[in-house]
mmCIF file of C-alpha atoms in Angstrom:
data_model
loop_
_atom_site.group_PDB
_atom_site.id
_atom_site.type_symbol
_atom_site.label_atom_id
_atom_site.label_comp_id
_atom_site.label_asym_id
_atom_site.label_seq_id
_atom_site.Cartn_x
_atom_site.Cartn_y
_atom_site.Cartn_z
ATOM 1 C CA MET A 630 -59.201 24.315 -12.957
ATOM 2 C CA ARG A 631 -59.077 25.203 -9.311
ATOM 3 C CA PHE A 632 -58.109 27.938 -6.888
ATOM 4 C CA PRO A 633 -55.376 28.076 -4.230
ATOM 5 C CA ARG A 634 -56.013 27.034 -0.652
ATOM 6 C CA PRO A 635 -57.066 29.915 1.621
ATOM 7 C CA ASP A 636 -53.784 29.733 3.547
ATOM 8 C CA GLN A 637 -51.854 30.363 0.323
ATOM 9 C CA PHE A 638 -53.203 33.930 0.424
ATOM 10 C CA VAL A 639 -50.851 35.432 2.991
ATOM 11 C CA ASP A 640 -52.153 38.241 5.218
ATOM 12 C CA CYS A 641 -49.821 41.256 5.186
ATOM 13 C CA SER A 642 -51.766 43.429 7.656
ATOM 14 C CA PRO A 643 -49.065 43.134 10.389
ATOM 15 C CA LEU A 644 -46.985 45.442 8.187
ATOM 16 C CA LEU A 645 -49.414 48.344 8.698
ATOM 17 C CA GLY A 646 -48.050 49.118 12.139
ATOM 18 C CA PRO A 647 -45.507 51.954 12.236
ATOM 19 C CA GLN A 648 -43.151 50.123 14.580
ATOM 20 C CA HIS A 649 -41.187 46.880 14.193
ATOM 21 C CA ARG A 650 -41.879 46.633 10.476
ATOM 22 C CA GLU A 651 -38.780 44.508 9.889
ATOM 23 C CA GLN A 652 -39.937 41.906 12.410
ATOM 24 C CA ALA A 653 -43.446 41.961 10.980
ATOM 25 C CA ALA A 654 -42.009 41.463 7.477
ATOM 26 C CA ALA A 655 -39.905 38.548 8.724
ATOM 27 C CA ASP A 656 -42.997 36.929 10.279
ATOM 28 C CA VAL A 657 -45.102 37.386 7.140
ATOM 29 C CA ALA A 658 -42.265 36.092 4.949
ATOM 30 C CA ALA A 659 -41.902 33.009 7.146
ATOM 31 C CA VAL A 660 -45.566 32.175 6.569
ATOM 32 C CA ALA A 661 -45.172 32.723 2.824
ATOM 33 C CA ALA A 662 -42.019 30.590 2.718
ATOM 34 C CA SER A 663 -43.823 27.694 4.396
ATOM 35 C CA GLN A 664 -46.598 27.878 1.778
ATOM 36 C CA VAL A 665 -44.114 28.026 -1.095
ATOM 37 C CA GLU A 666 -42.212 25.072 0.322
ATOM 38 C CA ARG A 667 -45.369 23.049 0.924
ATOM 39 C CA HIS A 668 -47.554 23.949 -2.070
ATOM 40 C CA GLY A 669 -45.181 25.538 -4.589
ATOM 41 C CA PHE A 670 -46.472 29.132 -4.482
ATOM 42 C CA ALA A 671 -48.143 31.803 -2.353
ATOM 43 C CA VAL A 672 -49.955 35.122 -2.881
ATOM 44 C CA LEU A 673 -48.924 37.916 -0.497
ATOM 45 C CA ARG A 674 -51.904 40.276 -0.201
ATOM 46 C CA ILE A 675 -50.164 43.634 -0.157
ATOM 47 C CA GLY A 676 -52.985 45.184 -2.174
ATOM 48 C CA ALA A 677 -55.396 44.694 0.718
ATOM 49 C CA LEU A 678 -53.357 47.201 2.757
ATOM 50 C CA ARG A 679 -54.644 49.994 0.461
ATOM 51 C CA LEU A 680 -51.309 51.804 0.402
ATOM 52 C CA ASP A 681 -50.026 53.798 -2.566
ATOM 53 C CA GLU A 682 -47.822 52.321 -5.261
ATOM 54 C CA ASN A 683 -44.462 53.388 -3.831
ATOM 55 C CA GLN A 684 -45.299 52.175 -0.334
ATOM 56 C CA SER A 685 -46.610 48.886 -1.704
ATOM 57 C CA ARG A 686 -43.510 48.368 -3.857
ATOM 58 C CA ASP A 687 -41.263 49.053 -0.865
ATOM 59 C CA ILE A 688 -43.153 46.426 1.142
ATOM 60 C CA ALA A 689 -42.912 43.911 -1.707
ATOM 61 C CA ARG A 690 -39.152 44.376 -1.928
ATOM 62 C CA LEU A 691 -38.766 44.148 1.835
ATOM 63 C CA LEU A 692 -40.793 40.941 1.862
ATOM 64 C CA VAL A 693 -38.706 39.387 -0.922
ATOM 65 C CA HIS A 694 -35.516 40.018 1.044
ATOM 66 C CA GLU A 695 -37.076 38.521 4.167
ATOM 67 C CA LEU A 696 -38.418 35.623 2.122
ATOM 68 C CA ARG A 697 -34.896 34.935 0.924
ATOM 69 C CA SER A 698 -33.741 34.705 4.544
ATOM 70 C CA ALA A 699 -36.647 32.428 5.487
ATOM 71 C CA LEU A 700 -36.036 30.087 2.558
ATOM 72 C CA VAL A 701 -32.299 29.918 3.262
ATOM 73 C CA ALA A 702 -33.088 29.098 6.881
ATOM 74 C CA ALA A 703 -35.330 26.289 5.573
ATOM 75 C CA GLY A 704 -32.507 24.848 3.453
ATOM 76 C CA ALA A 705 -32.307 26.876 0.225
ATOM 77 C CA PRO A 706 -28.768 27.637 -1.007
ATOM 78 C CA GLU A 707 -27.008 30.334 1.019
ATOM 79 C CA GLN A 708 -25.825 32.004 -2.205
ATOM 80 C CA LEU A 709 -29.415 32.891 -3.133
ATOM 81 C CA GLU A 710 -29.694 36.534 -4.231
ATOM 82 C CA VAL A 711 -32.576 38.952 -4.776
ATOM 83 C CA GLU A 712 -32.945 40.103 -8.389
ATOM 84 C CA ILE A 713 -35.115 43.171 -9.046
ATOM 85 C CA ASP A 714 -35.874 43.298 -12.749
ATOM 86 C CA LYS A 715 -37.418 45.997 -14.922
ATOM 87 C CA ALA A 716 -41.190 46.296 -15.275
ATOM 88 C CA GLN A 717 -42.832 44.242 -18.015
ATOM 89 C CA GLN A 718 -45.954 45.305 -19.889
ATOM 90 C CA THR A 719 -48.355 42.783 -21.384
ATOM 91 C CA PRO A 720 -48.091 42.398 -25.174
ATOM 92 C CA VAL A 721 -51.405 41.507 -26.840
ATOM 93 C CA ALA A 722 -51.661 40.134 -30.373
ATOM 94 C CA ALA A 723 -53.540 42.079 -33.040
ATOM 95 C CA ASP A 724 -57.295 41.392 -33.147
ATOM 96 C CA PHE A 725 -57.276 40.122 -29.538
ATOM 97 C CA ALA A 726 -58.390 42.046 -26.461
ATOM 98 C CA VAL A 727 -56.317 39.969 -24.017
ATOM 99 C CA ARG A 728 -53.461 37.500 -24.080
ATOM 100 C CA SER A 729 -52.810 34.244 -22.260
ATOM 101 C CA LEU A 730 -49.431 32.668 -21.528
ATOM 102 C CA LEU A 731 -48.858 28.921 -21.728
ATOM 103 C CA PRO A 732 -47.074 27.037 -18.897
ATOM 104 C CA HIS A 733 -43.384 27.907 -18.664
ATOM 105 C CA HIS A 734 -40.410 28.401 -16.373
ATOM 106 C CA ASP A 735 -38.995 31.914 -16.042
ATOM 107 C CA GLY A 736 -35.393 32.282 -17.127
ATOM 108 C CA GLN A 737 -35.756 30.125 -20.241
ATOM 109 C CA HIS A 738 -32.214 28.980 -21.081
ATOM 110 C CA ALA A 739 -31.069 28.426 -17.503
ATOM 111 C CA SER A 740 -34.038 27.942 -15.161
ATOM 112 C CA TYR A 741 -35.800 24.629 -15.456
ATOM 113 C CA LEU A 742 -36.164 21.565 -13.261
ATOM 114 C CA THR A 743 -33.293 19.067 -13.437
ATOM 115 C CA PRO A 744 -32.422 16.048 -11.292
ATOM 116 C CA SER A 745 -30.284 16.401 -8.202
ATOM 117 C CA THR A 746 -27.019 14.475 -8.323
ATOM 118 C CA PHE A 747 -28.209 12.913 -5.069
ATOM 119 C CA ASP A 748 -30.895 11.165 -7.154
ATOM 120 C CA VAL A 749 -29.123 10.871 -10.530
ATOM 121 C CA PRO A 750 -25.384 10.687 -9.749
ATOM 122 C CA ASP A 751 -24.253 10.954 -13.375
ATOM 123 C CA TRP A 752 -26.176 14.188 -14.009
ATOM 124 C CA ALA A 753 -23.774 17.034 -14.841
ATOM 125 C CA PRO A 754 -24.555 20.453 -13.267
ATOM 126 C CA ALA A 755 -23.399 22.071 -16.533
ATOM 127 C CA GLN A 756 -26.542 20.639 -18.132
ATOM 128 C CA ARG A 757 -28.602 23.070 -16.068
ATOM 129 C CA THR A 758 -27.733 25.763 -18.607
ATOM 130 C CA PHE A 759 -29.262 24.938 -21.976
ATOM 131 C CA SER A 760 -27.552 27.666 -23.988
ATOM 132 C CA ASP A 761 -25.781 31.009 -23.687
ATOM 133 C CA SER A 762 -28.497 32.909 -25.561
ATOM 134 C CA GLY A 763 -32.249 33.216 -25.837
ATOM 135 C CA PHE A 764 -32.951 34.605 -22.392
ATOM 136 C CA THR A 765 -35.219 37.578 -21.811
ATOM 137 C CA THR A 766 -33.542 39.195 -18.815
ATOM 138 C CA THR A 767 -30.359 37.908 -17.145
ATOM 139 C CA HIS A 768 -28.194 34.800 -17.340
ATOM 140 C CA VAL A 769 -28.714 33.700 -13.732
ATOM 141 C CA HIS A 770 -30.804 30.741 -12.597
ATOM 142 C CA LYS A 771 -34.145 31.803 -11.140
ATOM 143 C CA LEU A 772 -34.989 29.407 -8.315
ATOM 144 C CA TYR A 773 -37.976 31.382 -7.037
ATOM 145 C CA GLN A 774 -40.051 33.633 -9.270
ATOM 146 C CA GLY A 775 -41.828 36.658 -7.824
ATOM 147 C CA ILE A 776 -44.319 38.997 -9.517
ATOM 148 C CA PHE A 777 -45.281 42.376 -8.065
ATOM 149 C CA VAL A 778 -48.517 43.411 -9.797
ATOM 150 C CA SER A 779 -48.054 47.159 -10.254
ATOM 151 C CA ALA A 780 -51.064 47.364 -12.614
ATOM 152 C CA PRO A 781 -53.583 44.505 -12.974
ATOM 153 C CA GLY A 782 -54.822 45.444 -16.435
ATOM 154 C CA THR A 783 -58.317 45.511 -17.871
ATOM 155 C CA GLY A 784 -58.601 41.767 -18.513
ATOM 156 C CA LEU A 785 -59.034 39.063 -15.907
ATOM 157 C CA SER A 786 -55.230 39.052 -15.628
ATOM 158 C CA ALA A 787 -54.973 35.956 -13.445
ATOM 159 C CA THR A 788 -51.713 34.106 -12.830
ATOM 160 C CA THR A 789 -51.865 30.372 -13.445
ATOM 161 C CA TYR A 790 -49.767 27.673 -11.782
ATOM 162 C CA TYR A 791 -49.148 24.035 -12.702
ATOM 163 C CA ASP A 792 -47.561 21.426 -10.434
ATOM 164 C CA TRP A 793 -44.684 20.310 -12.639
ATOM 165 C CA LEU A 794 -43.813 17.418 -10.312
ATOM 166 C CA ARG A 795 -47.307 15.986 -10.617
ATOM 167 C CA ILE A 796 -47.337 16.482 -14.396
ATOM 168 C CA LEU A 797 -44.017 14.677 -14.792
ATOM 169 C CA GLU A 798 -45.182 11.769 -12.634
ATOM 170 C CA ASP A 799 -48.465 11.449 -14.510
ATOM 171 C CA VAL A 800 -46.992 11.720 -18.000
ATOM 172 C CA ARG A 801 -44.163 9.314 -17.231
ATOM 173 C CA ALA A 802 -46.691 6.770 -15.957
ATOM 174 C CA SER A 803 -49.003 7.247 -18.953
ATOM 175 C CA ARG A 804 -46.096 6.799 -21.366
ATOM 176 C CA GLY A 805 -45.013 3.535 -19.758
ATOM 177 C CA GLY A 806 -42.278 4.936 -17.570
ATOM 178 C CA GLY A 807 -40.122 2.973 -15.171
ATOM 179 C CA PRO A 808 -40.800 2.004 -11.568
ATOM 180 C CA ALA A 809 -41.867 4.420 -8.848
ATOM 181 C CA GLY A 810 -39.147 6.872 -7.903
ATOM 182 C CA SER A 811 -37.595 7.010 -11.382
ATOM 183 C CA THR A 812 -39.110 10.290 -12.542
ATOM 184 C CA PRO A 813 -35.834 12.261 -12.110
ATOM 185 C CA GLU A 814 -34.071 9.713 -14.325
ATOM 186 C CA TRP A 815 -36.877 9.951 -16.903
ATOM 187 C CA LEU A 816 -36.671 13.738 -16.998
ATOM 188 C CA ALA A 817 -32.872 13.504 -17.199
ATOM 189 C CA ALA A 818 -33.147 11.284 -20.279
ATOM 190 C CA ASN A 819 -35.579 13.710 -21.924
ATOM 191 C CA LEU A 820 -33.364 16.710 -21.167
ATOM 192 C CA ARG A 821 -30.264 14.931 -22.445
ATOM 193 C CA ARG A 822 -32.116 14.239 -25.693
ATOM 194 C CA CYS A 823 -32.990 17.935 -25.970
ATOM 195 C CA LEU A 824 -29.434 18.985 -25.180
ATOM 196 C CA ALA A 825 -27.998 16.593 -27.761
ATOM 197 C CA ALA A 826 -30.324 18.012 -30.427
ATOM 198 C CA ARG A 827 -29.475 21.665 -29.826
ATOM 199 C CA GLY A 828 -27.153 21.795 -32.809
ATOM 200 C CA THR A 829 -29.866 20.421 -35.063
ATOM 201 C CA HIS A 830 -32.937 22.313 -33.949
ATOM 202 C CA ALA A 831 -31.155 25.483 -32.721
ATOM 203 C CA THR A 832 -33.557 26.048 -29.822
ATOM 204 C CA ALA A 833 -32.169 28.246 -27.050
ATOM 205 C CA TYR A 834 -34.095 26.532 -24.235
ATOM 206 C CA PRO A 835 -35.893 23.216 -23.662
ATOM 207 C CA THR A 836 -39.541 23.117 -24.665
ATOM 208 C CA LEU A 837 -42.284 21.566 -22.581
ATOM 209 C CA ALA A 838 -42.850 18.986 -25.315
ATOM 210 C CA GLY A 839 -39.203 17.962 -25.214
ATOM 211 C CA MET A 840 -39.124 17.735 -21.424
ATOM 212 C CA LEU A 841 -42.203 15.484 -21.528
ATOM 213 C CA GLY A 842 -40.550 13.023 -23.893
ATOM 214 C CA VAL A 843 -42.065 14.072 -27.226
ATOM 215 C CA THR A 844 -39.655 13.320 -30.076
ATOM 216 C CA GLU A 845 -41.428 15.040 -33.012
ATOM 217 C CA GLU A 846 -38.817 17.638 -33.980
ATOM 218 C CA ALA A 847 -41.355 20.290 -35.023
ATOM 219 C CA LEU A 848 -42.796 20.302 -31.488
ATOM 220 C CA VAL A 849 -39.498 19.893 -29.644
ATOM 221 C CA ALA A 850 -37.832 22.697 -31.599
ATOM 222 C CA THR A 851 -40.608 25.300 -31.555
ATOM 223 C CA PRO A 852 -41.030 27.435 -28.409
ATOM 224 C CA LEU A 853 -44.700 28.098 -27.627
ATOM 225 C CA LEU A 854 -45.692 30.829 -25.168
ATOM 226 C CA HIS A 855 -48.292 33.431 -26.241
ATOM 227 C CA CYS A 856 -51.515 31.593 -27.089
ATOM 228 C CA GLU A 857 -52.847 34.134 -29.573
ATOM 229 C CA ASP A 858 -49.622 34.809 -31.464
ATOM 230 C CA PRO A 859 -48.921 33.620 -35.003
ATOM 231 C CA LEU A 860 -46.213 31.005 -35.307
ATOM 232 C CA PRO A 861 -42.718 32.270 -36.173
ATOM 233 C CA GLN A 862 -42.392 32.183 -39.942
ATOM 234 C CA ALA A 863 -38.900 30.707 -39.715
ATOM 235 C CA ALA A 864 -40.320 27.746 -37.788
ATOM 236 C CA VAL A 865 -43.153 27.281 -40.273
ATOM 237 C CA ARG A 866 -40.732 27.301 -43.187
ATOM 238 C CA ARG A 867 -38.545 24.745 -41.483
ATOM 239 C CA PHE A 868 -41.410 22.544 -40.301
ATOM 240 C CA PRO A 869 -44.354 22.599 -42.745
ATOM 241 C CA LEU A 870 -46.179 20.288 -40.330
ATOM 242 C CA LEU A 871 -46.776 23.300 -38.069
ATOM 243 C CA SER A 872 -49.142 24.919 -40.583
ATOM 244 C CA GLY A 873 -51.443 21.927 -40.434
ATOM 245 C CA LEU A 874 -51.255 21.731 -36.644
ATOM 246 C CA ALA A 875 -52.002 25.439 -36.317
ATOM 247 C CA ALA A 876 -55.065 25.209 -38.565
ATOM 248 C CA GLY A 877 -57.057 23.247 -36.022
ATOM 249 C CA CYS A 878 -56.825 20.967 -33.015
ATOM 250 C CA ALA A 879 -58.943 18.045 -31.858
ATOM 251 C CA CYS A 880 -60.654 19.960 -29.065
ATOM 252 C CA GLY A 881 -61.784 22.732 -31.407
ATOM 253 C CA ARG A 882 -61.629 25.294 -28.600
ATOM 254 C CA CYS A 883 -58.163 26.805 -28.953
ATOM 255 C CA ALA A 884 -58.247 30.338 -30.355
ATOM 256 C CA GLY A 885 -54.756 31.114 -31.646
ATOM 257 C CA PRO A 886 -52.156 29.302 -33.791
ATOM 258 C CA VAL A 887 -49.642 28.862 -30.965
ATOM 259 C CA GLU A 888 -52.354 27.585 -28.626
ATOM 260 C CA ARG A 889 -53.551 25.052 -31.203
ATOM 261 C CA VAL A 890 -50.035 23.707 -31.766
ATOM 262 C CA PHE A 891 -49.574 23.470 -27.986
ATOM 263 C CA CYS A 892 -52.851 21.537 -27.793
ATOM 264 C CA HIS A 893 -51.388 18.977 -30.207
ATOM 265 C CA ALA A 894 -48.175 18.839 -28.148
ATOM 266 C CA VAL A 895 -49.865 18.074 -24.814
ATOM 267 C CA THR A 896 -52.211 15.621 -26.509
ATOM 268 C CA LEU A 897 -49.204 13.747 -27.854
ATOM 269 C CA ALA A 898 -47.301 13.972 -24.558
ATOM 270 C CA ALA A 899 -50.049 13.440 -21.990
ATOM 271 C CA GLY A 900 -53.042 12.141 -23.901
ATOM 272 C CA LEU A 901 -54.961 15.283 -22.917
ATOM 273 C CA SER A 902 -56.150 18.194 -25.034
ATOM 274 C CA TRP A 903 -55.091 21.623 -23.770
ATOM 275 C CA PRO A 904 -58.546 22.283 -22.188
ATOM 276 C CA ALA A 905 -58.421 18.864 -20.512
ATOM 277 C CA PHE A 906 -54.840 19.501 -19.373
ATOM 278 C CA ARG A 907 -55.972 22.810 -17.861
ATOM 279 C CA SER A 908 -58.902 21.149 -16.156
ATOM 280 C CA ARG A 909 -56.618 18.607 -14.505
ATOM 281 C CA TYR A 910 -53.598 20.723 -13.611
ATOM 282 C CA GLU A 911 -54.292 24.465 -13.759
ATOM 283 C CA ILE A 912 -54.553 26.512 -10.570
ATOM 284 C CA ILE A 913 -55.855 30.050 -11.128
ATOM 285 C CA ALA A 914 -54.391 32.465 -8.581
ATOM 286 C CA PRO A 915 -56.386 35.707 -8.521
ATOM 287 C CA SER A 916 -54.626 38.839 -7.343
ATOM 288 C CA GLU A 917 -55.276 42.555 -7.075
ATOM 289 C CA ARG A 918 -53.130 45.592 -7.667
ATOM 290 C CA PHE A 919 -49.908 45.578 -5.613
ATOM 291 C CA ASP A 920 -50.121 41.910 -4.610
ATOM 292 C CA LEU A 921 -46.937 39.844 -4.705
ATOM 293 C CA LEU A 922 -47.032 36.287 -6.081
ATOM 294 C CA VAL A 923 -44.071 33.998 -5.353
ATOM 295 C CA GLY A 924 -43.505 30.467 -6.602
ATOM 296 C CA ASN A 925 -40.829 27.819 -6.845
ATOM 297 C CA ASN A 926 -39.706 28.377 -10.431
ATOM 298 C CA LEU A 927 -38.369 24.834 -10.868
ATOM 299 C CA THR A 928 -41.088 22.610 -9.399
ATOM 300 C CA MET A 929 -43.987 24.806 -10.603
ATOM 301 C CA LEU A 930 -44.762 26.045 -14.085
ATOM 302 C CA HIS A 931 -46.716 29.279 -14.350
ATOM 303 C CA GLY A 932 -48.619 31.198 -16.994
ATOM 304 C CA GLY A 933 -51.130 33.987 -17.389
ATOM 305 C CA PHE A 934 -54.817 33.991 -18.222
ATOM 306 C CA ALA A 935 -56.622 36.818 -20.061
ATOM 307 C CA GLY A 936 -54.179 39.641 -19.378
ATOM 308 C CA GLY A 937 -55.029 43.070 -20.781
ATOM 309 C CA ARG A 938 -52.653 45.438 -22.579
ATOM 310 C CA ASP A 939 -52.237 47.694 -19.568
ATOM 311 C CA ARG A 940 -51.197 44.943 -17.163
ATOM 312 C CA VAL A 941 -47.722 45.642 -15.748
ATOM 313 C CA ILE A 942 -45.673 43.325 -13.552
ATOM 314 C CA GLU A 943 -42.318 43.808 -11.852
ATOM 315 C CA PRO A 944 -40.263 40.603 -11.444
ATOM 316 C CA LEU A 945 -38.716 40.121 -8.005
ATOM 317 C CA CYS A 946 -36.812 36.842 -8.174
ATOM 318 C CA LEU A 947 -34.470 34.811 -6.001
ATOM 319 C CA THR A 948 -31.577 33.704 -8.159
ATOM 320 C CA LEU A 949 -28.366 31.716 -8.123
ATOM 321 C CA ASP A 950 -25.344 32.189 -10.369
ATOM 322 C CA ARG A 951 -23.963 28.651 -10.109
ATOM 323 C CA PRO A 952 -26.502 25.862 -9.393
ATOM 324 C CA GLU A 953 -24.093 23.300 -8.004
ATOM 325 C CA GLY A 954 -22.471 22.100 -4.800
ATOM 326 C CA ALA A 955 -23.691 19.927 -1.954
ATOM 327 C CA GLY A 956 -26.067 22.570 -0.567
ATOM 328 C CA TYR A 957 -27.777 23.083 -3.914
ATOM 329 C CA GLU A 958 -28.040 19.346 -4.611
ATOM 330 C CA GLN A 959 -29.586 18.728 -1.199
ATOM 331 C CA TRP A 960 -32.100 21.566 -1.669
ATOM 332 C CA LEU A 961 -33.014 20.349 -5.160
ATOM 333 C CA SER A 962 -33.445 16.757 -4.015
ATOM 334 C CA ARG A 963 -35.766 17.930 -1.243
ATOM 335 C CA ALA A 964 -37.693 20.125 -3.686
ATOM 336 C CA TRP A 965 -38.354 17.056 -5.828
ATOM 337 C CA ARG A 966 -40.012 15.504 -2.800
ATOM 338 C CA ARG A 967 -42.354 18.374 -1.987
ATOM 339 C CA ARG A 968 -45.364 16.636 -0.492
ATOM 340 C CA VAL A 969 -48.461 16.728 -2.670
ATOM 341 C CA GLN A 970 -51.535 17.141 -0.504
ATOM 342 C CA PRO A 971 -54.470 14.744 -0.813
ATOM 343 C CA ARG A 972 -57.019 15.974 -3.309
ATOM 344 C CA SER A 973 -59.626 16.801 -0.661
ATOM 345 C CA GLU A 974 -57.084 18.923 1.225
ATOM 346 C CA HIS A 975 -55.329 20.478 -1.759
ATOM 347 C CA LEU A 976 -58.271 21.865 -3.670
ATOM 348 C CA VAL A 977 -60.535 24.673 -2.594
ATOM 349 C CA ALA A 978 -62.776 24.903 -5.621
ATOM 350 C CA GLU A 979 -62.813 23.125 -8.922
ATOM 351 C CA SER A 980 -64.707 23.394 -12.155
ATOM 352 C CA ALA A 981 -64.626 21.710 -15.485
#
């Protein structure tokens, strides 16, 4: 586990001045956009301004609009739109004080990393929508995911990020993948396998296990998100194997049934238990009330660690209705090539 680089925490103090707020917002957003493009995510420190909730929310929304402009100027699709979604409270399972979310893309059925046709010419843009159901909010593709923290909650309530590009490269190599540069083709093959099996396993969106090349149907067909939750009874009835997997995992440290099954999934996919996977890939991004966290929703997975019941977030996303066309393919191909910093430069602090 590690923390973001200091420059990923973006100073918003220029917005305190009464004059030229729009220009100040554009300047702050440009800094944030460069961090998102370079490292996958950024934390905009609105909370440090010590403004009230309405003022802070107004600044967050202003910054998201300016961030859209900055990202488009840097090559993101011109059709990118700002989506302001309803507030979401943190559900916590019975007998638990907090909840943790496993790595995922926001948008579920329609927002996940796929190859660019520049890199995999026979990839069909229609395969960027997994199904027409099973989404939490709207049908659109969320390219950038933003979270305005309107209430941090009583738990640690940290947001976690995982470099999906690095994970794909590492897992492909560990599973005997092809030559360097073939990771988009490898992911394409895994996604095609998931898409072909939709009619059999009836999953509304691709699971992390499926995207990482796991073929065990019980793991490919069972969505896993809230660590502490019980497994869906329909899934357990269909796949009796899940009961055994949920009873215990090799690491012996996972607390809930869903978390234990996920531990088995990443062990099978990556050769790492869930704690070891976290140790290698997890970045914990601390934030305070009214901060805005923004990440590339395709090249980065995200989750949540130890969120309390009273944590409330407001999604502020940058979305696209139709992920296709030369501009989109060029942006996606470039996103695949986001430069990963050397370890000594990329990490600020690390612990086992």
